[in-house]
XYZ file of C-alpha atoms in Angstrom:
756
model
C 87.308 136.652 114.710
C 88.732 139.676 112.705
C 90.622 137.345 110.476
C 87.644 135.199 109.802
C 85.482 138.393 108.889
C 88.140 139.425 106.585
C 88.167 136.131 104.918
C 84.433 136.170 104.561
C 84.335 139.677 103.094
C 87.017 138.577 100.504
C 85.051 135.539 99.440
C 81.910 137.689 99.084
C 83.770 140.137 97.305
C 85.379 137.790 94.793
C 82.037 136.024 94.416
C 80.338 139.375 93.399
C 83.256 140.290 91.096
C 82.679 137.143 89.364
C 78.866 137.743 89.151
C 79.607 141.227 87.710
C 82.363 140.221 85.471
C 83.022 142.549 82.650
C 82.290 141.550 79.127
C 85.404 140.649 77.041
C 86.404 143.648 74.828
C 86.004 143.260 71.013
C 89.726 143.774 70.368
C 90.249 140.541 72.416
C 87.862 138.720 70.216
C 89.743 139.874 67.181
C 92.988 138.656 68.691
C 91.441 135.394 69.617
C 90.037 134.861 66.097
C 93.457 135.596 64.521
C 95.035 132.697 66.754
C 92.091 130.307 66.341
C 92.513 130.774 62.471
C 96.363 130.333 62.744
C 95.780 127.097 64.974
C 93.335 125.631 62.526
C 95.660 126.190 59.592
C 98.377 124.509 61.451
C 96.120 121.471 62.255
C 94.883 121.185 58.604
C 98.568 121.248 57.218
C 99.807 119.015 60.067
C 103.574 120.083 59.687
C 104.069 121.388 63.193
C 106.298 119.577 65.535
C 104.897 118.304 69.030
C 106.740 121.171 70.741
C 105.027 123.576 68.484
C 101.747 122.016 69.123
C 102.315 122.205 72.883
C 103.176 125.840 72.570
C 100.071 126.597 70.669
C 97.881 124.621 72.844
C 98.915 126.609 75.931
C 98.049 129.758 74.374
C 94.616 128.558 73.525
C 93.887 127.120 77.136
C 94.613 130.632 78.352
C 92.012 131.940 75.994
C 89.598 129.169 76.926
C 89.859 130.084 80.542
C 89.315 133.797 79.584
C 86.015 132.654 77.775
C 85.003 130.440 80.626
C 85.252 133.519 83.183
C 83.248 135.629 80.643
C 80.195 133.388 80.600
C 79.402 134.811 84.068
C 78.883 138.436 83.001
C 75.982 140.278 84.419
C 75.069 137.101 86.166
C 73.427 138.788 89.336
C 71.431 141.133 87.057
C 70.206 138.068 84.922
C 69.114 136.101 87.904
C 67.017 138.997 89.026
C 65.437 139.541 85.659
C 64.729 135.684 85.417
C 63.009 135.708 88.888
C 60.999 138.649 87.761
C 59.943 137.023 84.674
C 59.052 133.771 86.446
C 56.724 135.876 88.867
C 54.702 136.934 86.042
C 51.479 134.978 85.476
C 51.362 132.488 82.657
C 50.138 133.779 79.272
C 46.511 132.831 78.436
C 45.835 130.475 75.767
C 43.060 132.745 74.471
C 42.532 136.325 74.810
C 45.070 139.131 75.655
C 47.859 139.040 77.745
C 47.560 141.737 80.352
C 51.517 141.642 81.049
C 52.590 141.073 77.552
C 54.394 144.314 77.288
C 56.249 143.873 80.627
C 57.037 140.226 79.566
C 58.655 141.512 76.371
C 60.517 144.130 78.070
C 62.113 141.676 80.549
C 62.879 139.206 77.756
C 64.580 141.849 75.751
C 66.803 142.820 78.662
C 67.713 139.227 79.466
C 68.648 138.854 75.772
C 70.767 141.929 75.839
C 72.502 141.200 79.016
C 73.052 137.588 78.016
C 74.440 138.365 74.519
C 78.235 138.624 76.007
C 77.669 135.354 77.657
C 76.534 133.476 74.639
C 79.477 134.846 72.616
C 81.847 133.727 75.254
C 80.274 130.395 75.266
C 80.705 130.113 71.514
C 84.283 131.057 71.799
C 84.838 128.628 74.532
C 83.310 125.781 72.640
C 85.637 126.751 69.625
C 88.830 126.769 71.873
C 87.853 123.664 73.481
C 87.329 121.953 70.043
C 90.814 123.136 69.004
C 92.335 121.884 72.082
C 90.779 118.450 71.683
C 91.980 118.216 68.006
C 95.558 119.159 69.057
C 95.532 116.417 71.837
C 94.215 113.958 69.312
C 96.860 114.830 66.620
C 99.550 114.435 69.319
C 98.218 111.095 70.364
C 98.039 109.828 66.887
C 101.640 110.866 66.160
C 102.948 109.172 69.387
C 100.842 105.862 68.589
C 102.311 105.797 65.037
C 105.684 106.177 66.484
C 105.492 103.349 68.833
C 103.920 101.057 66.302
C 106.429 101.948 63.671
C 108.399 98.964 62.183
C 111.994 99.779 61.711
C 115.035 97.868 60.809
C 115.817 94.778 62.441
C 118.899 94.837 64.956
C 119.957 91.480 64.039
C 121.911 92.444 60.931
C 125.630 92.388 61.511
C 126.205 95.719 59.595
C 123.865 97.482 62.046
C 126.104 96.491 64.882
C 129.280 97.708 63.101
C 127.460 101.102 62.577
C 126.470 101.266 66.146
C 130.016 100.677 67.379
C 131.317 103.295 64.994
C 128.869 105.653 66.113
C 129.516 105.347 69.679
C 133.256 105.549 69.320
C 132.869 108.614 67.230
C 130.855 110.356 69.568
C 133.158 109.357 72.512
C 136.257 110.559 70.639
C 134.506 113.930 69.838
C 133.973 114.487 73.495
C 137.549 113.566 74.633
C 139.097 115.473 71.654
C 137.205 118.520 72.996
C 138.528 118.115 76.384
C 142.229 117.398 75.133
C 142.039 120.545 72.891
C 140.651 122.776 75.745
C 143.292 121.549 78.304
C 146.195 122.108 75.834
C 145.542 125.866 75.587
C 147.342 128.239 77.888
C 144.410 130.285 78.812
C 142.520 127.140 80.122
C 145.521 126.117 82.216
C 145.921 129.595 83.818
C 142.047 129.441 84.434
C 142.310 126.053 86.024
C 145.334 127.241 88.124
C 143.353 130.120 89.423
C 140.296 128.075 90.312
C 142.197 125.262 91.963
C 141.583 126.670 95.577
C 137.863 126.832 94.772
C 138.077 123.458 93.150
C 139.831 121.903 96.193
C 137.279 123.587 98.525
C 134.265 122.210 96.680
C 135.943 118.587 96.619
C 136.456 118.866 100.527
C 132.875 119.968 101.011
C 131.513 117.183 98.617
C 133.306 114.481 100.429
C 132.355 115.859 103.729
C 128.692 115.874 102.819
C 128.713 112.688 100.875
C 130.661 110.438 103.428
C 129.264 111.917 106.540
C 125.737 111.978 105.461
C 125.101 108.741 107.538
C 126.608 110.140 110.484
C 124.328 113.356 110.204
C 121.190 111.231 109.592
C 121.764 109.268 112.689
C 121.800 112.540 114.812
C 118.651 113.501 113.199
C 117.091 110.069 113.932
C 117.925 110.418 117.583
C 116.120 113.661 117.787
C 113.163 111.865 116.155
C 113.608 108.998 118.401
C 112.598 111.335 121.296
C 109.072 111.305 119.822
C 108.746 107.985 118.289
C 110.191 104.842 118.976
C 108.964 103.232 115.566
C 111.773 101.632 113.540
C 109.970 102.355 110.384
C 109.951 106.205 111.114
C 113.445 106.148 112.241
C 114.849 104.356 109.467
C 112.745 106.445 106.996
C 114.342 109.682 108.452
C 117.743 108.224 108.233
C 117.694 106.933 104.670
C 115.820 110.141 103.616
C 118.452 112.478 105.104
C 121.308 110.386 103.417
C 119.513 110.605 100.091
C 118.959 114.497 100.338
C 122.556 115.190 101.554
C 124.086 113.012 98.902
C 121.906 114.445 96.111
C 123.097 117.962 97.319
C 126.594 117.011 97.337
C 126.554 115.611 93.745
C 124.725 118.525 92.474
C 127.317 120.860 94.004
C 130.270 118.956 92.478
C 128.712 118.753 89.111
C 128.113 122.483 89.002
C 131.723 122.872 89.599
C 132.776 120.364 87.049
C 130.559 121.895 84.444
C 131.983 125.290 85.087
C 135.386 124.223 84.289
C 136.458 125.607 80.766
C 137.619 121.979 79.610
C 134.278 120.905 78.265
C 132.729 121.420 74.881
C 129.171 121.451 74.133
C 128.686 117.827 74.036
C 130.551 117.264 77.249
C 128.599 120.003 78.850
C 125.366 118.407 77.764
C 126.385 114.985 78.897
C 127.785 116.291 82.390
C 124.405 118.197 82.948
C 122.727 114.603 83.102
C 125.221 113.195 85.646
C 123.224 114.386 88.610
C 120.055 112.959 87.298
C 121.750 109.734 86.716
C 123.313 109.471 90.120
C 119.975 110.541 91.634
C 118.305 107.498 90.023
C 121.127 105.266 91.594
C 120.674 106.882 95.014
C 116.901 106.435 94.610
C 117.350 102.771 93.849
C 119.336 102.260 97.007
C 116.833 104.319 99.051
C 113.940 101.992 97.847
C 115.642 98.820 98.405
C 116.574 100.011 101.885
C 113.109 101.009 102.819
C 111.451 97.935 101.237
C 113.779 95.181 102.079
C 117.340 95.849 103.652
C 117.078 98.833 105.966
C 116.108 99.402 109.452
C 112.356 99.023 109.915
C 111.942 98.012 106.353
C 108.575 96.847 104.971
C 109.411 93.448 104.201
C 112.070 90.961 106.001
C 113.166 88.813 103.205
C 115.874 86.096 103.220
C 117.357 87.212 99.846
C 117.083 90.971 100.724
C 120.710 91.657 99.728
C 120.357 89.929 96.192
C 117.302 91.828 95.846
C 119.029 95.077 96.542
C 121.777 94.293 93.926
C 119.203 93.921 91.324
C 117.702 97.278 92.181
C 121.172 98.641 91.672
C 121.472 96.867 88.371
C 118.028 98.153 87.166
C 119.256 101.720 87.918
C 122.379 101.092 85.977
C 120.360 99.885 83.106
C 118.201 103.030 82.959
C 121.463 105.017 83.163
C 123.317 103.038 80.321
C 120.337 103.291 78.173
C 120.250 107.220 78.485
C 123.849 107.509 77.925
C 123.858 105.560 74.880
C 120.782 107.382 73.400
C 122.676 110.633 74.037
C 125.956 109.649 72.449
C 123.890 108.293 69.296
C 121.952 111.675 69.226
C 125.322 113.711 69.201
C 126.281 111.684 65.847
C 122.584 111.741 64.583
C 122.759 107.900 64.358
C 120.386 106.335 62.003
C 117.353 104.031 62.463
C 119.532 100.876 62.392
C 121.937 102.189 64.975
C 118.982 103.090 67.306
C 117.498 99.703 66.576
C 120.581 97.966 67.854
C 121.233 100.095 70.957
C 117.470 99.726 71.953
C 117.793 95.799 71.349
C 120.948 95.653 73.581
C 119.440 97.830 76.363
C 116.070 96.120 76.102
C 117.751 92.628 76.317
C 119.784 93.628 79.531
C 116.938 95.306 81.063
C 114.538 92.327 80.374
C 117.257 89.858 81.907
C 117.631 91.968 85.130
C 114.043 92.299 85.419
C 113.263 88.536 85.049
C 116.149 87.722 87.550
C 114.740 90.328 90.070
C 111.243 88.701 89.851
C 112.461 85.321 90.212
C 114.385 86.128 93.458
C 111.444 88.212 94.581
C 108.569 85.876 93.885
C 108.969 83.292 96.649
C 109.968 85.717 99.206
C 107.264 88.214 98.618
C 104.584 85.586 98.492
C 105.684 84.390 101.620
C 105.700 87.799 103.112
C 102.063 88.403 102.173
C 100.754 85.286 103.868
C 98.165 86.576 106.089
C 97.667 89.780 104.167
C 94.484 90.921 102.850
C 93.285 89.398 99.716
C 93.691 92.609 97.635
C 97.312 92.733 98.571
C 97.801 89.182 97.137
C 95.863 90.094 94.130
C 97.779 93.160 93.319
C 101.254 91.470 94.023
C 100.045 88.645 91.565
C 98.953 90.971 88.834
C 102.153 93.079 88.905
C 104.303 89.902 88.949
C 102.503 88.395 85.822
C 102.432 91.707 83.946
C 106.216 92.200 84.677
C 107.157 88.631 83.596
C 105.049 89.236 80.271
C 107.022 92.455 79.573
C 110.213 90.767 80.376
C 109.720 88.256 77.628
C 107.935 90.486 75.141
C 110.146 93.378 74.987
C 113.307 91.751 73.651
C 111.155 89.935 70.937
C 109.440 93.230 69.802
C 113.000 94.907 69.692
C 114.373 91.860 67.798
C 111.520 92.261 65.003
C 112.238 95.967 64.665
C 109.642 97.599 67.068
C 112.296 99.516 68.857
C 110.204 102.386 70.018
C 107.518 99.937 71.189
C 110.045 97.792 73.248
C 111.486 101.010 74.581
C 108.017 102.236 75.694
C 107.261 98.863 77.272
C 110.240 97.728 79.355
C 111.663 101.021 80.838
C 108.134 102.431 81.962
C 107.614 98.748 83.678
C 110.905 99.545 85.711
C 109.467 103.023 86.776
C 105.991 101.445 87.519
C 107.760 98.866 89.976
C 109.661 101.822 91.634
C 106.455 103.697 91.938
C 104.724 100.672 93.587
C 107.642 100.537 95.986
C 107.217 104.182 96.836
C 103.281 103.697 97.581
C 104.047 100.731 99.784
C 106.819 102.695 101.776
C 104.524 105.765 102.040
C 101.636 103.665 103.321
C 103.560 101.933 105.926
C 104.965 105.299 107.091
C 101.470 106.791 107.264
C 100.454 103.874 109.349
C 103.351 104.151 111.773
C 102.981 107.981 112.129
C 99.117 107.392 112.880
C 99.954 104.791 115.594
C 102.522 107.254 117.121
C 100.282 110.343 117.087
C 97.429 108.343 118.893
C 99.573 106.297 121.078
C 98.413 103.003 119.672
C 100.213 99.869 119.217
C 101.843 99.260 115.766
C 99.278 96.751 114.585
C 96.819 99.409 113.373
C 97.045 98.523 109.646
C 93.442 97.329 109.617
C 92.047 100.741 110.983
C 89.662 102.638 109.001
C 91.866 105.757 108.931
C 95.122 103.955 107.913
C 93.095 102.417 105.023
C 91.667 105.836 103.840
C 95.231 107.373 104.021
C 96.583 104.442 101.834
C 93.787 104.874 99.483
C 94.473 108.635 99.254
C 98.187 107.746 98.628
C 97.285 105.339 95.706
C 94.985 108.104 94.172
C 97.957 110.498 94.322
C 99.940 107.876 92.556
C 97.719 107.533 89.528
C 98.873 110.846 87.982
C 102.481 109.684 88.292
C 101.681 106.266 86.652
C 99.930 108.189 83.704
C 103.071 110.283 83.100
C 105.259 107.069 83.131
C 103.118 105.431 80.504
C 103.237 108.336 78.003
C 100.611 110.768 79.308
C 101.563 114.342 78.846
C 101.068 117.051 81.731
C 98.638 118.680 79.386
C 96.352 115.532 79.475
C 96.340 115.675 83.175
C 95.540 119.257 83.429
C 92.828 118.683 81.007
C 91.340 115.991 82.956
C 91.407 118.181 86.117
C 89.706 120.948 84.193
C 86.849 118.663 83.063
C 86.696 117.483 86.804
C 86.405 120.881 87.883
C 83.604 121.739 85.426
C 81.389 119.004 86.948
C 79.308 116.226 85.610
C 75.649 116.785 84.413
C 73.015 115.148 86.676
C 69.347 115.962 86.485
C 69.874 118.819 84.149
C 72.382 120.433 86.615
C 76.177 120.342 86.531
C 77.706 119.138 89.794
C 81.096 120.464 90.257
C 83.675 119.300 93.053
C 82.782 122.582 94.999
C 79.213 121.456 94.964
C 79.939 118.104 96.182
C 82.047 119.418 99.024
C 79.073 122.037 99.727
C 76.805 118.923 99.939
C 79.032 116.921 102.278
C 79.771 119.935 104.545
C 75.933 120.828 104.719
C 74.818 117.246 105.321
C 77.674 116.601 107.873
C 76.519 119.957 109.785
C 72.828 118.804 109.656
C 73.625 115.233 110.744
C 75.719 116.563 113.599
C 72.898 118.924 114.795
C 70.379 116.180 114.582
C 72.675 113.817 116.680
C 73.111 116.710 119.224
C 69.576 117.238 119.557
C 68.733 113.579 119.993
C 71.422 113.294 122.831
C 69.978 116.632 124.507
C 66.562 114.947 124.290
C 67.431 111.655 125.377
C 69.733 112.631 128.305
C 68.375 116.044 129.605
C 64.778 116.869 128.465
C 62.762 113.682 128.062
C 63.968 112.043 131.409
C 62.270 115.098 133.388
C 58.747 114.222 131.746
C 56.404 111.503 132.726
C 56.750 109.744 129.557
C 57.852 106.024 129.686
C 61.047 104.667 128.089
C 59.070 103.614 124.833
C 57.613 106.849 124.180
C 61.164 108.653 124.935
C 62.560 106.204 122.319
C 59.910 106.975 120.017
C 60.362 110.787 120.082
C 64.258 110.379 119.671
C 64.048 107.882 116.791
C 61.483 110.128 115.102
C 63.785 113.221 115.539
C 66.479 111.292 113.999
C 64.788 110.298 110.850
C 63.210 113.822 110.352
C 66.639 115.477 110.922
C 68.471 113.262 108.620
C 65.883 113.796 105.868
C 66.064 117.556 106.291
C 69.770 117.577 106.213
C 69.813 115.571 102.988
C 67.194 118.053 101.482
C 69.024 121.086 102.481
C 72.245 119.574 101.226
C 70.625 118.682 97.789
C 69.195 122.048 97.582
C 72.509 123.758 98.135
C 73.964 122.117 95.106
C 71.113 123.437 92.885
C 70.260 119.896 91.772
C 66.879 119.796 90.033
C 65.271 116.383 90.951
C 62.134 117.090 88.887
C 63.595 115.121 86.012
C 64.218 112.249 88.284
C 60.699 111.956 89.628
C 59.450 109.443 87.201
C 62.482 107.253 87.783
C 62.046 107.590 91.523
C 58.303 106.777 91.171
C 59.156 103.628 89.240
C 61.842 102.679 91.786
C 59.578 103.138 94.622
C 56.810 100.896 92.979
C 59.502 98.108 92.538
C 60.887 98.595 96.065
C 57.435 98.384 97.320
C 56.984 95.041 95.993
C 60.418 93.734 96.625
C 60.691 94.890 100.233
C 57.006 94.614 101.259
C 57.896 92.637 104.289
C 60.459 95.056 105.442
C 58.146 98.055 104.638
C 55.485 96.223 106.935
C 57.756 95.540 109.769
C 58.957 99.383 109.391
C 55.300 100.534 109.538
C 54.565 98.093 112.368
C 57.693 99.573 114.261
C 56.328 103.017 114.018
C 52.880 101.821 115.283
C 54.512 100.083 118.214
C 56.544 103.404 119.063
C 53.295 105.482 118.847
C 50.698 103.292 120.447
C 53.203 101.426 122.701
C 51.236 98.224 123.325
C 54.546 96.896 124.234
C 57.431 98.909 126.035
C 60.868 97.986 126.978
C 61.159 96.154 130.108
C 57.797 94.412 129.615
C 57.447 90.601 130.081
C 55.754 89.096 127.060
C 54.941 85.991 125.245
C 54.591 85.916 121.376
C 54.982 83.121 119.022
C 55.919 80.518 121.706
C 58.684 82.908 122.810
C 58.637 84.296 126.359
C 61.159 87.006 127.839
C 61.598 90.546 128.546
C 61.581 93.312 125.857
C 64.950 94.890 125.630
C 64.819 97.078 122.575
C 62.120 98.180 120.079
C 63.570 99.311 116.682
C 61.628 100.354 113.520
C 62.106 96.857 111.953
C 62.303 94.367 114.830
C 62.036 94.059 118.551
C 64.602 92.317 120.700
C 63.363 89.937 123.472
C 65.697 88.538 126.248
C 64.407 85.023 127.237
C 64.904 83.600 130.671
C 67.736 81.469 129.175
C 69.569 84.821 128.515
C 69.269 84.377 124.774
C 68.067 87.061 122.462
C 65.364 86.491 120.094
C 64.621 88.960 117.294
C 60.937 89.146 116.512
C 59.596 91.150 113.509
C 57.418 93.969 114.486
C 54.749 92.746 112.063
C 54.389 89.743 114.309
C 53.801 91.892 117.419
C 51.095 94.077 115.533
C 49.128 91.431 113.744
C 49.721 88.443 116.088
C 48.572 87.477 119.690
C 50.806 89.036 122.306
C 50.620 88.140 126.094
C 51.823 91.042 128.041
C 52.417 89.984 131.709
C 53.612 93.497 132.919
C 51.731 95.906 130.876
C 50.356 98.849 133.087
C 51.461 97.014 136.306
C 53.237 94.015 137.434
C 50.355 92.348 139.387
C 49.921 88.871 138.179
C 48.142 85.519 139.346
C 49.903 82.558 140.473
C 48.305 79.110 140.272
C 49.967 76.024 142.258
C 48.391 72.549 141.331
C 48.464 70.111 144.326
C 47.203 66.394 144.495
C 46.458 64.167 147.564
C 45.760 60.719 148.044
C 42.212 59.347 148.045
C 40.770 59.147 151.624
C 42.350 62.363 152.729
C 40.138 64.910 154.465
C 39.494 67.514 151.773
C 38.431 70.201 154.266
C 41.632 69.887 156.227
C 43.778 70.141 152.971
C 41.896 73.166 151.926
C 42.451 74.916 155.237
C 46.210 73.952 155.255
C 46.728 75.314 151.559
C 44.802 78.565 152.209
C 46.944 79.226 155.340
C 50.154 78.810 153.521
C 48.984 81.066 150.619
C 48.030 83.839 153.014
C 51.439 83.650 154.761
C 53.114 84.433 151.495
C 54.696 88.159 151.689
C 54.136 88.736 147.932
C 50.672 87.669 147.875
C 47.840 90.466 147.782
C 44.908 90.360 150.380
C 42.752 92.039 147.860
C 41.812 89.963 146.127
C 42.753 87.353 148.925
C 44.283 84.076 148.049
C 41.973 80.989 147.480
C 42.027 77.283 147.172
C 39.930 75.497 144.399
C 38.957 71.834 144.548
C 39.227 70.975 141.168
C 37.926 67.286 141.024
C 38.849 63.795 141.170
C 41.712 62.641 139.234
C 42.851 59.259 138.156
C 45.418 58.884 141.013
C 44.655 61.964 143.332
C 42.306 64.413 144.639
C 43.173 67.729 142.756
C 43.584 71.210 144.493
C 44.718 74.696 142.904
C 46.335 77.230 145.101
C 45.702 80.622 143.535
C 47.540 83.733 144.683
C 47.617 87.323 143.171
C 51.256 88.493 143.216
C 52.043 92.117 143.558
C 55.240 91.468 141.332
C 54.829 88.652 138.824
C 58.385 88.525 138.090
C 58.709 86.734 141.409
C 56.358 84.180 140.161
C 58.833 81.118 140.213
C 60.274 82.294 143.597
C 56.916 82.308 145.163
C 55.893 79.060 143.588
C 59.053 77.210 144.941
C 58.493 78.531 148.372
C 54.763 77.547 148.351
C 55.599 73.828 147.110
C 58.354 73.697 149.949
C 55.912 74.582 152.749
C 53.304 72.153 151.351
C 55.566 69.259 151.297
C 56.550 70.254 154.849
C 52.906 70.588 156.261
C 51.757 67.545 154.507
C 54.516 65.460 155.997
C 53.855 66.883 159.562
C 49.898 66.336 159.134
C 50.481 62.721 157.766
C 48.966 63.629 154.379
C 50.078 61.488 151.593
C 50.952 62.926 148.137
C 50.230 60.021 145.637
C 51.922 58.951 142.611
C 51.002 56.690 139.997
C 50.786 52.849 140.409
C 50.009 50.171 137.927
C 49.292 46.417 138.434
C 49.953 44.150 135.307
C 47.981 40.879 135.071
C 49.076 38.259 132.469
C 46.174 36.254 131.146
C 47.980 33.418 129.200
C 50.663 32.802 131.631
C 50.600 28.891 131.326
C 50.830 29.229 127.506
C 53.911 31.547 127.824
C 55.549 29.099 130.204
C 55.121 26.200 127.785
C 56.678 28.286 124.901
C 59.696 29.019 127.251
C 60.142 25.280 127.965
């Protein structure tokens, strides 16, 4: 509790400090103006490098943040003055204003206190404009570089220059090593460091080759909490990856510290850990996706796919090595074009072979998967095939930078897709383990949401792969934090979170009150079930409406500008959804007036059954055939409804009976009346009666009329009455007639002749 109070106090103090933020000093504005003028000059001359632009941009971003905070100077006092001003009566159109002096005084105070904010806003807009201009300038440079047409790599002379450049660069590195090793000081230094070198080598081999054994021990510890092969396999591969990266880094730090390498050798060796990490990551991805324990896909050609993963990593490493060797010798455009063409051609061939091997197996593995998974797999495959054919062609024409910016980001994109798939599978298994569910939970709501979050998290990495700068991502995040304009008000992420939290609280409180009313309060009253449901439903609609209004008000959203749009929409909705609105209003009438309640036996529109549920749109009736009939509420309000059990369950039963002509009608009446009076469900007030209806075509017709205390037993009583009538009539010798017909053929002789 004390920690919570401290947190609340800190938040309040922080908010107040922002509201009473001090104005930016004048000397800071002078410093900013100097920097802004320098930035505008650099942009107009356009001679700065990209690194210089980035450095300048970072300085301006800091100033922009300062000016953004400076816009909240004296905010609390300004809010108070504005509320005072709004409390004054409106100025009259004619005559003197009795509060004109006070109005002017408040406006002057507002203008004076708001002046620092206006100046900060002006400086903020200037800084923001310079930042946008720098970003545009860098983007234009990168675009022109990618689209630049250089020399073709197909010229034989260019190949000779490339070979010479690579050989010279390699010879320089080896000569640096040979020269250094030949000196006595280096020899003595190596001799003195030999024990440390041996120790580092022992540690390296111990970690590198015992990593799998260590990982299995960790996996055994994890197996005590989870039996999932996906989790255990991921832990094993991850531990092996981390330990081997640590071992490589340890070894290379030792090698770089040796005094036998020159500047070029050290620069090249500093990249070795990154290159080996790429190779280890390729093994990790292939193991988790295809070949390892608990891999995502079990494919027939998994080993071949793993080899192409390793080849792809080697292509990336080879391309980087060649580029750095050429950079050491300041190779010309023709050398760069040849090397780019070679590496692009090899990379495209490896990518094409990888896709050919993967296509059939992966399509077979996605059978039964969702349509989205199949669509994504097809799109990635087609795009990669297109890149595999387009990149070498571009490199051969002379668009070396374009080919390089196309083929290798595709490699990294495929690796990123693999990482996303691995993480989604891992999250699903962790979710299943924590909840103790079966592994087949991929279609659950939470796993899908987790997967969506993982995909969103991969979007910034994808943008960086395809050339976006970190500054671009931070700029997008800054704009996102600033919010979007809606209804004249800016909605920031914090406002959205506030809206969600307040609405969730209001919704939860509403459901809690509904549950308390339904389960505790209303059952103790004398209201019937329909009235109780009406009150609970009404509380639900009112509570959700109030929660939505409170959440919207908390964001400061002004909905007055949306009133006209809302009015037009309401008219359109009224015409388009008039039947639904009619049923909704009818449902409210049913819940309030309650001509029909749950449990009633009704007949409407030729359908008869028990009312099981009354909602605001329709009513559910369960027929005697145990089928549900959904009746719109408008039919119950505007149509004719027969309610057999409204108010009470008393109802009348009529049993028709026919006897043969010649039977004593008085005797029949006495027998039927005796049977009716002996029925336990029949009321004695009014008493049962027998009505002699008349003379039918085949019988004398009687009706046995009983008023039952529970009309739900109508068919049971009717069956019992018919049984007793049949038994008594048989005992008394009374005949129950049935229809008989005599047929006379007038022209029988003529028919006989025709037959003969």
